[in-house]
Coordinates of C-alpha atoms in Angstrom, one line a residue:
Chain A
M20 CA -15.4 -33.5 36.4
R21 CA -18.2 -35.2 38.3
S22 CA -20.6 -33.1 36.3
E23 CA -19.0 -34.2 33.1
L24 CA -19.4 -37.8 33.9
R25 CA -23.0 -37.1 35.0
V26 CA -23.7 -35.6 31.6
L27 CA -22.0 -38.5 29.8
F28 CA -23.7 -41.3 31.7
G29 CA -26.9 -39.3 32.1
R30 CA -27.7 -39.5 28.5
P31 CA -29.6 -42.5 27.0
R32 CA -27.2 -42.8 24.1
T33 CA -24.3 -43.8 26.3
W34 CA -26.3 -46.6 27.9
A35 CA -27.5 -47.7 24.5
M36 CA -23.9 -48.1 23.4
L37 CA -22.9 -50.0 26.5
L38 CA -25.9 -52.3 26.1
A39 CA -25.0 -53.0 22.5
L40 CA -21.5 -53.9 23.6
A41 CA -22.9 -56.1 26.3
A42 CA -24.9 -57.9 23.7
I43 CA -21.8 -59.1 21.9
P44 CA -20.5 -61.6 24.6
I45 CA -24.1 -62.7 25.2
L46 CA -24.6 -63.5 21.5
I47 CA -21.3 -65.4 21.4
A48 CA -22.0 -67.4 24.5
V49 CA -25.5 -68.3 23.5
A50 CA -24.4 -69.3 20.0
V51 CA -21.6 -71.6 21.3
R52 CA -24.0 -73.1 23.9
L53 CA -26.7 -73.9 21.4
S54 CA -24.4 -75.4 18.8
S55 CA -24.2 -79.2 19.1
E56 CA -20.5 -79.6 18.9
P57 CA -18.0 -77.4 20.7
P58 CA -15.7 -75.4 18.4
G59 CA -12.5 -77.1 17.6
P60 CA -9.1 -75.6 18.4
G61 CA -8.3 -72.8 16.1
E62 CA -11.8 -72.4 14.7
G63 CA -13.6 -69.1 14.8
P64 CA -12.2 -66.0 16.6
P65 CA -9.3 -66.5 19.0
F66 CA -10.1 -68.1 22.4
L67 CA -13.4 -69.4 21.1
D68 CA -12.3 -73.0 21.6
R69 CA -11.5 -72.3 25.3
V70 CA -14.9 -70.9 26.1
T71 CA -16.4 -74.3 27.1
Q72 CA -13.6 -75.0 29.5
N73 CA -13.8 -71.7 31.3
G74 CA -16.7 -69.2 31.0
L75 CA -14.3 -66.3 31.6
F76 CA -13.0 -66.7 28.1
V77 CA -16.4 -65.5 26.7
G78 CA -15.4 -62.0 27.6
M79 CA -12.0 -62.4 26.0
T80 CA -13.5 -63.7 22.8
A81 CA -16.0 -60.9 22.7
L82 CA -13.2 -58.4 23.2
V83 CA -11.3 -59.7 20.2
V84 CA -14.5 -59.5 18.2
S85 CA -15.2 -55.9 19.3
I86 CA -11.8 -54.4 18.9
P87 CA -11.7 -53.8 15.1
L88 CA -15.1 -52.0 14.9
F89 CA -17.5 -52.0 17.8
L90 CA -15.2 -50.5 20.4
P91 CA -13.7 -47.9 18.1
L92 CA -17.2 -47.0 17.0
T93 CA -18.5 -46.3 20.5
V94 CA -15.3 -44.5 21.4
G95 CA -15.5 -42.5 18.2
V96 CA -19.0 -41.4 19.2
V97 CA -18.0 -40.3 22.6
A98 CA -14.6 -38.7 21.7
G99 CA -16.0 -37.0 18.5
D100 CA -18.9 -35.6 20.6
T101 CA -16.7 -34.0 23.2
I102 CA -16.3 -30.4 21.9
A103 CA -18.5 -30.5 18.8
G104 CA -21.4 -31.9 20.7
E105 CA -21.3 -29.0 23.2
A106 CA -20.9 -26.6 20.3
S107 CA -23.9 -27.9 18.4
L108 CA -26.1 -27.8 21.6
G109 CA -24.9 -24.2 22.2
T110 CA -23.8 -25.2 25.7
L111 CA -20.2 -24.7 24.8
R112 CA -20.5 -20.9 25.0
Y113 CA -22.2 -21.1 28.4
L114 CA -19.5 -23.4 29.8
L115 CA -16.8 -21.0 28.5
V116 CA -18.6 -18.0 29.9
A117 CA -19.2 -19.7 33.3
P118 CA -16.1 -19.7 33.0
A119 CA -14.9 -23.3 32.7
G120 CA -11.6 -22.4 31.2
R121 CA -10.7 -23.8 27.8
V122 CA -7.8 -25.9 28.9
R123 CA -9.7 -27.3 31.9
L124 CA -12.7 -28.1 29.7
L125 CA -10.5 -29.9 27.2
V126 CA -8.8 -32.0 30.0
V127 CA -12.1 -32.9 31.6
K128 CA -13.6 -33.9 28.3
Y129 CA -10.6 -36.1 27.5
V130 CA -10.6 -37.8 30.9
A131 CA -14.3 -38.5 30.6
A132 CA -13.7 -40.1 27.2
A133 CA -11.0 -42.2 28.8
V134 CA -13.4 -43.2 31.5
F135 CA -15.9 -44.3 28.8
C136 CA -13.1 -46.4 27.2
L137 CA -12.7 -48.2 30.5
A138 CA -16.4 -48.6 31.0
A139 CA -16.8 -50.0 27.5
T140 CA -14.1 -52.6 27.7
L141 CA -15.2 -53.6 31.3
T142 CA -18.7 -54.0 30.0
V143 CA -17.6 -56.5 27.4
V144 CA -15.3 -58.4 29.7
V145 CA -17.5 -58.5 32.8
V146 CA -20.7 -59.3 31.0
G147 CA -18.9 -61.9 29.0
A148 CA -17.5 -63.4 32.2
L149 CA -20.9 -63.5 33.9
V150 CA -22.6 -65.0 30.9
G151 CA -19.8 -67.5 30.5
L152 CA -19.9 -68.5 34.1
A153 CA -23.7 -69.0 33.9
L154 CA -23.6 -71.1 30.8
F155 CA -20.3 -73.0 31.0
G156 CA -19.2 -72.7 34.6
A157 CA -15.7 -71.9 35.7
G158 CA -12.8 -74.2 35.4
P159 CA -9.1 -74.2 35.2
A160 CA -8.0 -72.3 32.1
T161 CA -5.1 -73.2 29.9
L162 CA -2.9 -70.1 29.0
L163 CA -1.2 -69.6 25.7
S164 CA 2.0 -70.7 27.3
G165 CA 0.4 -74.1 28.1
D166 CA 0.3 -73.4 31.9
T167 CA -3.0 -73.9 33.7
V168 CA -4.3 -71.3 36.1
G169 CA -7.1 -71.3 38.6
V170 CA -10.3 -69.3 38.4
G171 CA -9.1 -66.4 40.5
E172 CA -5.9 -66.0 38.5
S173 CA -7.8 -66.1 35.2
A174 CA -10.2 -63.4 36.4
V175 CA -7.2 -61.2 37.2
R176 CA -5.9 -61.9 33.7
A177 CA -9.2 -60.9 32.2
L178 CA -9.2 -57.6 34.0
L179 CA -5.6 -57.0 32.8
V180 CA -6.7 -57.5 29.3
A181 CA -9.5 -55.0 29.8
V182 CA -7.0 -52.5 31.0
Y183 CA -4.8 -53.2 28.0
V184 CA -7.6 -52.6 25.6
T185 CA -8.6 -49.4 27.4
V186 CA -5.1 -48.1 27.1
S187 CA -5.2 -49.1 23.4
L188 CA -8.2 -46.8 22.9
L189 CA -6.7 -43.7 24.5
G190 CA -4.8 -42.7 21.3
L191 CA -8.0 -42.9 19.3
S192 CA -9.8 -40.8 22.0
A193 CA -7.2 -38.1 21.6
V194 CA -7.6 -38.2 17.8
G195 CA -11.4 -37.9 18.3
L196 CA -10.9 -35.0 20.7
F197 CA -8.8 -33.1 18.2
V198 CA -11.2 -33.8 15.3
S199 CA -14.0 -32.6 17.6
T200 CA -12.4 -29.2 18.0
L201 CA -12.4 -28.7 14.3
T202 CA -16.2 -28.7 13.7
E203 CA -19.5 -27.9 15.2
V204 CA -21.1 -30.9 13.7
P205 CA -20.7 -33.8 16.1
V206 CA -21.8 -36.5 13.7
G207 CA -19.0 -35.4 11.4
A208 CA -16.4 -35.6 14.1
M209 CA -17.7 -39.0 15.2
A210 CA -17.7 -40.4 11.6
A211 CA -14.2 -39.0 11.0
T212 CA -12.8 -40.6 14.1
V213 CA -14.3 -44.0 13.3
V214 CA -13.1 -43.8 9.7
L215 CA -9.6 -43.0 10.9
S216 CA -9.6 -46.0 13.1
V217 CA -10.7 -48.2 10.2
V218 CA -8.1 -46.6 7.9
A219 CA -5.4 -47.2 10.5
Q220 CA -6.3 -50.9 10.6
V221 CA -6.4 -51.2 6.8
L222 CA -3.0 -49.6 6.5
G223 CA -1.8 -52.0 9.2
Q224 CA -2.7 -54.9 6.8
L225 CA -0.7 -53.6 3.9
D226 CA 2.8 -55.1 3.9
Q227 CA 4.0 -52.4 1.4
L228 CA 3.5 -49.9 4.2
A229 CA 5.5 -51.8 6.8
W230 CA 7.6 -48.7 7.6
L231 CA 4.4 -47.0 8.7
H232 CA 3.1 -49.8 10.9
P233 CA 5.0 -48.9 14.1
W234 CA 3.3 -45.5 14.1
L235 CA -0.3 -46.6 13.7
F236 CA -2.3 -46.3 16.9
S237 CA -4.0 -49.6 16.0
R238 CA -0.6 -51.3 15.9
H239 CA -0.9 -53.2 19.2
W240 CA -4.7 -53.4 19.4
L241 CA -4.7 -57.2 19.3
G242 CA -1.4 -57.6 21.1
F243 CA -2.8 -58.5 24.5
A244 CA -1.9 -62.2 24.1
D245 CA 1.3 -61.6 26.1
L246 CA -0.8 -61.0 29.1
L247 CA -2.1 -64.6 28.8
R248 CA 1.3 -66.2 29.2
Q249 CA 3.0 -67.5 32.3
P250 CA 4.9 -65.5 33.4
V251 CA 3.2 -62.4 32.1
S252 CA 5.2 -60.7 29.4
W253 CA 4.8 -56.9 29.8
D254 CA 6.7 -55.9 26.6
S255 CA 3.7 -55.4 24.4
F256 CA 1.8 -53.6 27.2
G257 CA 4.7 -51.2 27.6
D258 CA 5.1 -50.7 23.8
N259 CA 1.4 -50.1 23.5
A260 CA 1.3 -47.6 26.4
L261 CA 4.2 -45.7 25.0
L262 CA 2.6 -45.5 21.5
Q263 CA -0.7 -44.4 22.9
A264 CA 1.0 -41.8 25.2
G265 CA 2.6 -40.4 22.0
Y266 CA -0.7 -40.1 20.3
V267 CA -2.3 -38.5 23.4
A268 CA 0.6 -36.0 23.6
V269 CA 0.5 -35.1 19.9
F270 CA -3.2 -34.9 19.4
G271 CA -3.7 -33.4 22.8
A272 CA -1.4 -30.6 21.8
L273 CA -3.1 -30.2 18.5
A274 CA -6.5 -30.0 20.2
Y275 CA -5.1 -27.5 22.7
G276 CA -3.6 -25.3 19.9
R277 CA -6.8 -25.4 18.0
F278 CA -9.2 -24.9 20.9
V279 CA -7.6 -22.1 22.9
T280 CA -7.6 -19.8 19.9
K281 CA -10.9 -20.9 18.4
D282 CA -13.7 -18.4 18.0
V283 CA -16.8 -20.0 19.5
L284 CA -19.6 -18.8 17.3
S285 CA -22.1 -21.5 17.7
Chain B
M8 CA -9.7 -7.7 43.2
T9 CA -6.8 -5.9 41.5
G10 CA -7.7 -2.5 40.2
G11 CA -11.4 -3.2 40.7
S12 CA -13.8 -0.9 39.0
S13 CA -14.4 2.4 40.7
P14 CA -17.8 4.0 40.0
A15 CA -16.3 6.5 37.6
E16 CA -14.9 3.7 35.5
P17 CA -17.2 2.3 32.8
A18 CA -18.3 -1.3 33.2
I19 CA -17.6 -2.0 29.6
R20 CA -15.3 0.1 27.4
T21 CA -14.0 -0.7 23.9
R22 CA -11.6 1.3 21.7
G23 CA -11.7 0.8 18.0
L24 CA -13.0 -2.8 18.5
T25 CA -13.0 -4.6 15.2
K26 CA -13.9 -8.1 14.3
R27 CA -13.5 -9.4 10.8
F28 CA -14.7 -12.6 9.3
G29 CA -12.6 -12.9 6.2
Q30 CA -13.0 -9.7 4.3
Q31 CA -16.2 -8.7 6.0
A32 CA -16.1 -6.6 9.2
A33 CA -18.9 -7.7 11.4
V34 CA -17.9 -5.1 14.0
D35 CA -16.1 -2.1 12.7
G36 CA -14.1 0.0 15.1
I37 CA -16.6 0.7 17.8
D38 CA -16.0 2.7 20.9
L39 CA -18.5 1.5 23.4
S40 CA -18.8 3.0 26.9
V41 CA -21.2 1.5 29.3
P42 CA -21.3 3.4 32.6
S43 CA -21.1 1.4 35.8
G44 CA -24.6 0.9 37.2
A45 CA -26.4 1.7 34.0
V46 CA -29.0 -0.4 32.3
F47 CA -27.6 -0.2 28.8
G48 CA -29.8 -1.0 25.8
F49 CA -27.8 -2.3 22.9
L50 CA -29.9 -1.7 19.8
G51 CA -29.5 -2.6 16.2
P52 CA -31.2 -4.4 13.3
N53 CA -30.5 -8.0 12.8
G54 CA -27.0 -8.6 11.6
S55 CA -25.7 -5.3 12.7
G56 CA -23.0 -6.9 14.9
K57 CA -24.6 -6.9 18.3
T58 CA -24.1 -10.5 19.1
T59 CA -20.6 -10.5 17.6
T60 CA -19.7 -7.6 19.9
I61 CA -21.1 -9.6 22.9
R62 CA -19.1 -12.6 21.9
V63 CA -15.9 -10.6 21.8
L64 CA -16.7 -8.9 25.2
L65 CA -17.2 -12.3 26.8
G66 CA -14.0 -13.8 25.3
L67 CA -15.8 -16.3 23.1
A68 CA -14.3 -14.7 20.0
A69 CA -11.0 -12.9 19.6
A70 CA -11.1 -9.3 18.4
T71 CA -9.2 -8.6 15.1
S72 CA -8.0 -5.3 16.6
G73 CA -8.9 -2.8 19.2
E74 CA -8.9 -2.7 23.0
T75 CA -11.6 -4.0 25.4
S76 CA -12.0 -3.7 29.1
V77 CA -14.7 -5.2 31.2
L78 CA -15.3 -4.3 34.8
G79 CA -12.2 -2.2 34.6
Q80 CA -9.9 -5.0 33.6
P81 CA -8.3 -5.6 30.2
M82 CA -9.8 -8.4 28.1
P83 CA -9.3 -11.0 27.1
R84 CA -6.2 -11.1 29.5
A85 CA -8.2 -11.0 32.7
L86 CA -10.9 -13.3 31.4
A87 CA -10.6 -15.8 34.3
D88 CA -11.0 -13.0 36.9
V89 CA -13.7 -11.1 35.1
L90 CA -16.1 -13.8 33.9
P91 CA -17.1 -15.1 37.4
R92 CA -18.5 -11.6 38.0
V93 CA -20.4 -11.6 34.7
G94 CA -23.7 -13.4 34.1
A95 CA -24.6 -13.9 30.4
L96 CA -27.3 -15.0 28.1
V97 CA -25.8 -15.2 24.6
E98 CA -27.9 -15.7 21.5
G99 CA -30.7 -17.7 23.1
P100 CA -30.5 -20.2 25.9
A101 CA -28.8 -23.6 25.3
F102 CA -29.2 -26.7 27.5
Y103 CA -28.8 -30.5 27.6
P104 CA -32.2 -31.6 26.6
F105 CA -31.8 -35.0 28.4
L106 CA -31.1 -33.3 31.8
S107 CA -33.5 -31.6 34.1
G108 CA -33.5 -27.9 34.7
T109 CA -31.8 -28.3 38.0
A110 CA -29.2 -30.6 36.6
N111 CA -28.5 -28.2 33.8
L112 CA -27.9 -25.3 36.2
Q113 CA -25.8 -27.5 38.5
R114 CA -23.5 -28.3 35.6
L115 CA -23.2 -24.7 34.7
D116 CA -22.5 -23.8 38.3
A117 CA -19.9 -26.6 38.5
A118 CA -18.2 -25.2 35.4
D119 CA -17.3 -22.1 37.4
R120 CA -14.3 -23.2 39.6
R121 CA -14.9 -20.5 42.1
A122 CA -18.4 -21.4 42.9
S123 CA -18.4 -23.4 46.1
P124 CA -19.9 -27.0 45.7
A125 CA -21.3 -26.9 49.2
S126 CA -23.8 -24.2 48.5
R127 CA -24.6 -25.3 44.9
H128 CA -28.0 -26.8 45.7
Q129 CA -29.0 -23.6 47.4
R130 CA -27.8 -21.3 44.6
V131 CA -29.5 -23.4 41.9
A132 CA -32.8 -23.5 43.8
A133 CA -32.7 -19.8 44.4
A134 CA -32.0 -19.0 40.8
L135 CA -34.9 -21.2 39.6
E136 CA -37.2 -19.6 42.2
R137 CA -36.2 -16.2 41.0
V138 CA -37.3 -16.8 37.4
G139 CA -40.5 -18.7 38.5
L140 CA -39.3 -22.2 37.5
G141 CA -39.4 -23.8 40.9
H142 CA -42.3 -26.1 39.9
A143 CA -40.5 -27.4 36.7
A144 CA -37.1 -27.9 38.2
T145 CA -37.1 -31.7 37.9
K146 CA -38.6 -31.8 34.4
R147 CA -36.2 -32.6 31.6
V148 CA -35.4 -29.5 29.5
R149 CA -36.6 -31.4 26.4
A150 CA -40.2 -30.8 27.8
Y151 CA -39.7 -27.1 28.4
S152 CA -41.4 -24.5 26.2
L153 CA -39.4 -21.8 24.6
G154 CA -40.3 -19.3 27.3
M155 CA -39.3 -21.7 30.0
K156 CA -35.9 -22.3 28.4
Q157 CA -35.5 -18.5 28.2
R158 CA -36.2 -18.3 31.9
L159 CA -33.8 -21.1 32.6
G160 CA -31.2 -19.2 30.6
I161 CA -31.7 -16.1 32.7
A162 CA -31.6 -18.3 35.9
G163 CA -28.2 -19.5 34.6
A164 CA -27.0 -15.9 34.4
L165 CA -28.1 -15.3 37.9
L166 CA -26.5 -18.2 39.6
S167 CA -23.9 -16.2 41.5
P168 CA -24.1 -12.5 42.5
R169 CA -22.9 -10.6 39.4
D170 CA -21.5 -7.2 38.8
L171 CA -22.4 -7.2 35.2
L172 CA -25.2 -9.0 33.3
V173 CA -25.0 -9.3 29.6
L174 CA -28.5 -10.3 28.3
D175 CA -28.9 -10.9 24.6
E176 CA -32.6 -10.7 23.6
P177 CA -33.7 -11.7 27.1
T178 CA -37.5 -11.5 26.4
N179 CA -37.3 -13.5 23.2
G180 CA -40.2 -16.1 23.3
L181 CA -41.6 -14.9 26.6
D182 CA -45.3 -14.2 27.1
P183 CA -46.4 -10.7 28.3
Q184 CA -46.1 -11.8 31.9
G185 CA -42.6 -13.1 31.4
T186 CA -41.6 -9.9 29.6
R187 CA -42.8 -7.9 32.4
E188 CA -41.1 -10.1 34.9
V189 CA -37.8 -9.7 33.0
R190 CA -38.2 -6.0 33.1
E191 CA -38.8 -6.1 36.9
L192 CA -35.8 -8.4 37.3
V193 CA -33.6 -6.1 35.3
R194 CA -34.7 -3.1 37.5
S195 CA -34.1 -5.0 40.7
L196 CA -30.7 -6.1 39.5
A197 CA -29.8 -2.5 38.6
A198 CA -31.1 -1.4 42.0
D199 CA -28.7 -3.8 43.6
G200 CA -25.9 -2.0 41.8
A201 CA -25.2 -4.3 38.9
T202 CA -24.7 -3.0 35.4
V203 CA -27.0 -4.6 32.9
F204 CA -26.2 -4.7 29.2
V205 CA -29.3 -5.7 27.2
S206 CA -29.2 -6.3 23.5
S207 CA -32.6 -6.1 21.8
H208 CA -34.4 -4.9 18.8
L209 CA -37.6 -4.4 20.8
L210 CA -37.5 -0.7 21.1
A211 CA -40.5 -0.3 23.4
E212 CA -38.8 -2.7 25.8
V213 CA -35.6 -0.8 25.8
E214 CA -37.4 2.5 26.3
Q215 CA -39.1 1.1 29.3
M216 CA -36.1 -0.3 31.2
C217 CA -32.9 1.3 30.0
T218 CA -31.1 4.3 31.2
H219 CA -28.5 4.3 28.4
V220 CA -28.7 3.3 24.8
G221 CA -26.2 2.4 22.1
V222 CA -27.3 1.9 18.5
M223 CA -25.5 -0.4 16.1
S224 CA -25.9 -0.3 12.3
A225 CA -23.9 -2.4 9.8
G226 CA -21.1 -3.0 12.3
R227 CA -20.7 0.5 13.5
L228 CA -21.9 2.2 16.7
V229 CA -23.9 5.1 15.3
A230 CA -25.1 6.6 18.5
Q231 CA -24.7 6.1 22.3
G232 CA -25.7 8.1 25.3
T233 CA -28.5 8.3 27.9
L234 CA -32.0 7.5 26.7
D235 CA -33.0 11.2 26.9
E236 CA -29.9 12.3 25.0
L237 CA -30.7 9.9 22.3
R238 CA -34.4 10.8 22.1
G239 CA -33.5 14.5 22.3
G240 CA -31.5 14.1 19.1
G241 CA -34.9 14.3 17.4
E242 CA -36.8 17.5 18.5
A243 CA -40.3 17.8 19.8
H244 CA -43.0 18.8 17.3
V245 CA -46.4 20.5 17.6
R246 CA -49.0 19.0 15.4
V247 CA -52.2 21.0 14.6
R248 CA -55.2 19.5 12.9
T249 CA -57.3 22.1 11.3
P250 CA -59.2 22.9 8.1
D251 CA -57.6 26.4 8.1
V252 CA -54.1 25.3 7.2
G253 CA -53.0 28.6 5.8
T254 CA -53.9 30.7 8.9
A255 CA -52.4 28.1 11.2
R256 CA -49.2 28.2 9.2
S257 CA -48.9 31.9 9.4
A258 CA -49.8 32.0 13.1
L259 CA -47.2 29.4 13.9
A260 CA -44.6 31.2 11.8
G261 CA -45.6 34.4 13.6
L262 CA -44.5 32.8 16.9
G263 CA -41.1 32.0 15.4
L264 CA -41.6 28.3 14.9
V265 CA -40.0 26.5 12.0
L266 CA -42.7 24.8 9.9
V267 CA -42.4 21.3 8.8
Q268 CA -44.0 20.2 5.6
A269 CA -47.4 18.7 6.2
T270 CA -47.5 14.9 6.5
G271 CA -49.9 12.3 5.1
A272 CA -52.8 13.2 2.9
A273 CA -53.0 16.8 4.0
P274 CA -54.2 19.0 1.2
S275 CA -52.1 21.9 0.0
D276 CA -52.6 25.3 1.6
R277 CA -54.6 26.8 -1.3
A278 CA -56.9 23.8 -1.7
A279 CA -57.7 23.9 2.0
D280 CA -58.4 27.6 2.0
D281 CA -60.5 27.5 -1.1
A282 CA -62.7 24.7 0.3
G283 CA -63.6 26.9 3.2
E284 CA -66.1 25.8 5.9
G285 CA -66.6 22.1 6.6
S286 CA -63.7 21.1 4.4
R287 CA -61.3 18.3 5.2
D288 CA -58.8 18.7 7.9
G289 CA -55.2 19.4 7.2
V290 CA -52.2 18.9 9.5
V291 CA -49.6 21.6 10.2
E292 CA -46.5 20.6 11.9
A293 CA -43.7 22.7 13.4
V294 CA -40.5 22.1 15.3
L295 CA -40.8 23.0 19.0
D296 CA -37.3 24.1 20.0
G297 CA -36.1 25.5 23.4
A298 CA -37.0 29.1 22.4
A299 CA -40.6 28.3 21.6
P300 CA -43.4 29.5 23.8
P301 CA -45.3 27.0 25.9
P302 CA -47.9 24.9 24.1
E303 CA -50.9 26.7 25.7
R304 CA -49.6 30.0 24.3
I305 CA -49.4 28.4 20.9
V306 CA -53.0 27.3 21.0
E307 CA -54.1 30.8 22.2
A308 CA -52.2 32.4 19.2
L309 CA -53.8 29.9 16.8
V310 CA -57.3 30.6 18.0
A311 CA -56.7 34.3 18.1
A312 CA -55.7 34.2 14.5
G313 CA -59.0 32.5 13.7
T314 CA -57.8 28.9 13.2
R315 CA -60.4 26.3 14.0
V316 CA -58.2 24.0 16.0
R317 CA -59.6 20.4 15.9
G318 CA -56.6 18.7 17.2
F319 CA -53.4 19.8 18.9
A320 CA -50.5 17.6 20.1
V321 CA -47.0 18.0 21.3
E322 CA -45.0 15.0 20.2
R323 CA -41.5 14.1 21.2
A324 CA -39.6 11.9 18.8
T325 CA -39.8 8.3 20.0
L326 CA -36.8 6.1 20.2
E327 CA -38.3 4.3 17.3
D328 CA -38.1 7.5 15.1
R329 CA -34.5 8.0 16.2
F330 CA -33.6 4.4 15.6
M331 CA -35.0 4.4 12.1
A332 CA -33.3 7.6 11.3
L333 CA -30.0 6.3 12.6
T334 CA -30.1 2.8 11.1
G335 CA -31.6 4.0 7.8
E336 CA -34.2 1.4 7.7
G337 CA -37.9 1.9 6.9
F338 CA -39.1 5.1 5.2
D339 CA -38.7 8.7 6.1
V340 CA -42.0 10.5 5.5
V341 CA -40.8 13.9 6.7
G342 CA -37.5 14.1 4.8

């Protein structure tokens, strides 16, 4: 496991992706700072109007901006690379002969992808918070329920949101893991995973497919607003976790079924 | 270890091992038997099923039918017990280019759950030293030459003490020094009691380091046995170079040797005889079987019969001759 994380975080690509994610909150904060008039309520992405009150909200805004594409993109790259990447390097056969054990390899790969999800969301939130604090300073923040909380409390809320988004991405990671067992071409698996995440979101927009919506892994992606109320409403967190767990179970099983019987010929 | 391999038990045995890809059988019912402690050369032209066989032996691919046992245990059922005792180099080395040689080996070592993390550093350093890569240990593999990668691959196979080494084209891309080192390495591993299974199409290499040989052709195992048995399949020949082809032929026939038709541009009997003194040399060849007199007696008889012997040689069939005859590639001048 440690060795897996070392490989993941030892490659320049992972750091490039995290840097790109870190750039999002920085861009937002600088843009807001440089514009002459502060954004009015309800303008721009959610939470943008709160940024000037409390720098911590930069991270939140950046997260909302990243969820539809940037986060799924980076997660798709990591999850799609899990098995297919090893296969294309040829290292898969050596890991299996070592022997790593096919199930163990699959589990380790998935856990590493999950760790990346957490690292990615934390990067956005933490960098956003730091830049926000530097440019706008900290202040009491008004929650969606109208209550005002102190700086410490709002930092906790920001971390909660990061956890929420991480959990949201676990289903997609499982889908990526499965796709990755189907091919030896990592780019194909990455693209397929990212496309699936976009498709899920598009389907989620179509009212005609309302019956399908509860089953889409992207269903609760933007549903973390409940964590910003007083008191915290855990309903959406629970629904989301359940849905993602379902995806992990189904696609984990598919990946298992595919991978344990697969002929490794690369 | 349950039912560990006794010396009498082959290190690798297959019965009717078959692997199909769709309609095509890449490996077609082979019965392989690699004695414990042997250095087994697994020969065959490209695409004859060598690597596919190795993949099945190592559990990377599932056999379509047939039985396999490695180190005395049934495969792929005992995979998890057997593989830690097997070191392998399969179809070229493969590494993470963005990691150093040391880091690559550490990852490989970490993949084996039975390898103790405490002694990992030591094992990796020892393996690198053994293949002469100590100085390049911290370099990224991206910067390695093909030969260095090959060495690193062999180091990976030697991380833990192994009972069986499966080396697929181990000297591929190595310079002459490297090739020689690999030969030495294989010898020293065999001397330690390990069985070494080497696939190759470099016949000279196999002839120099193997005790046993198996030959694949088009998915079938067309021959296997000790190196001598296999070479013995083609008999020794005497080869006489002389202008007096006719007298040589009758002298040899008189000794009870079976003549082989002359090779190359040798002139016909009559032409050589007619040309007389100072004519071009012809070559007379005969099979030297067990009943034949010793070579010095043959020369004596030839000279006594008045043959001007200008060249005389006893030639054993080389592995290459046998290989070509078995795999049906190349051209057969004698036939």
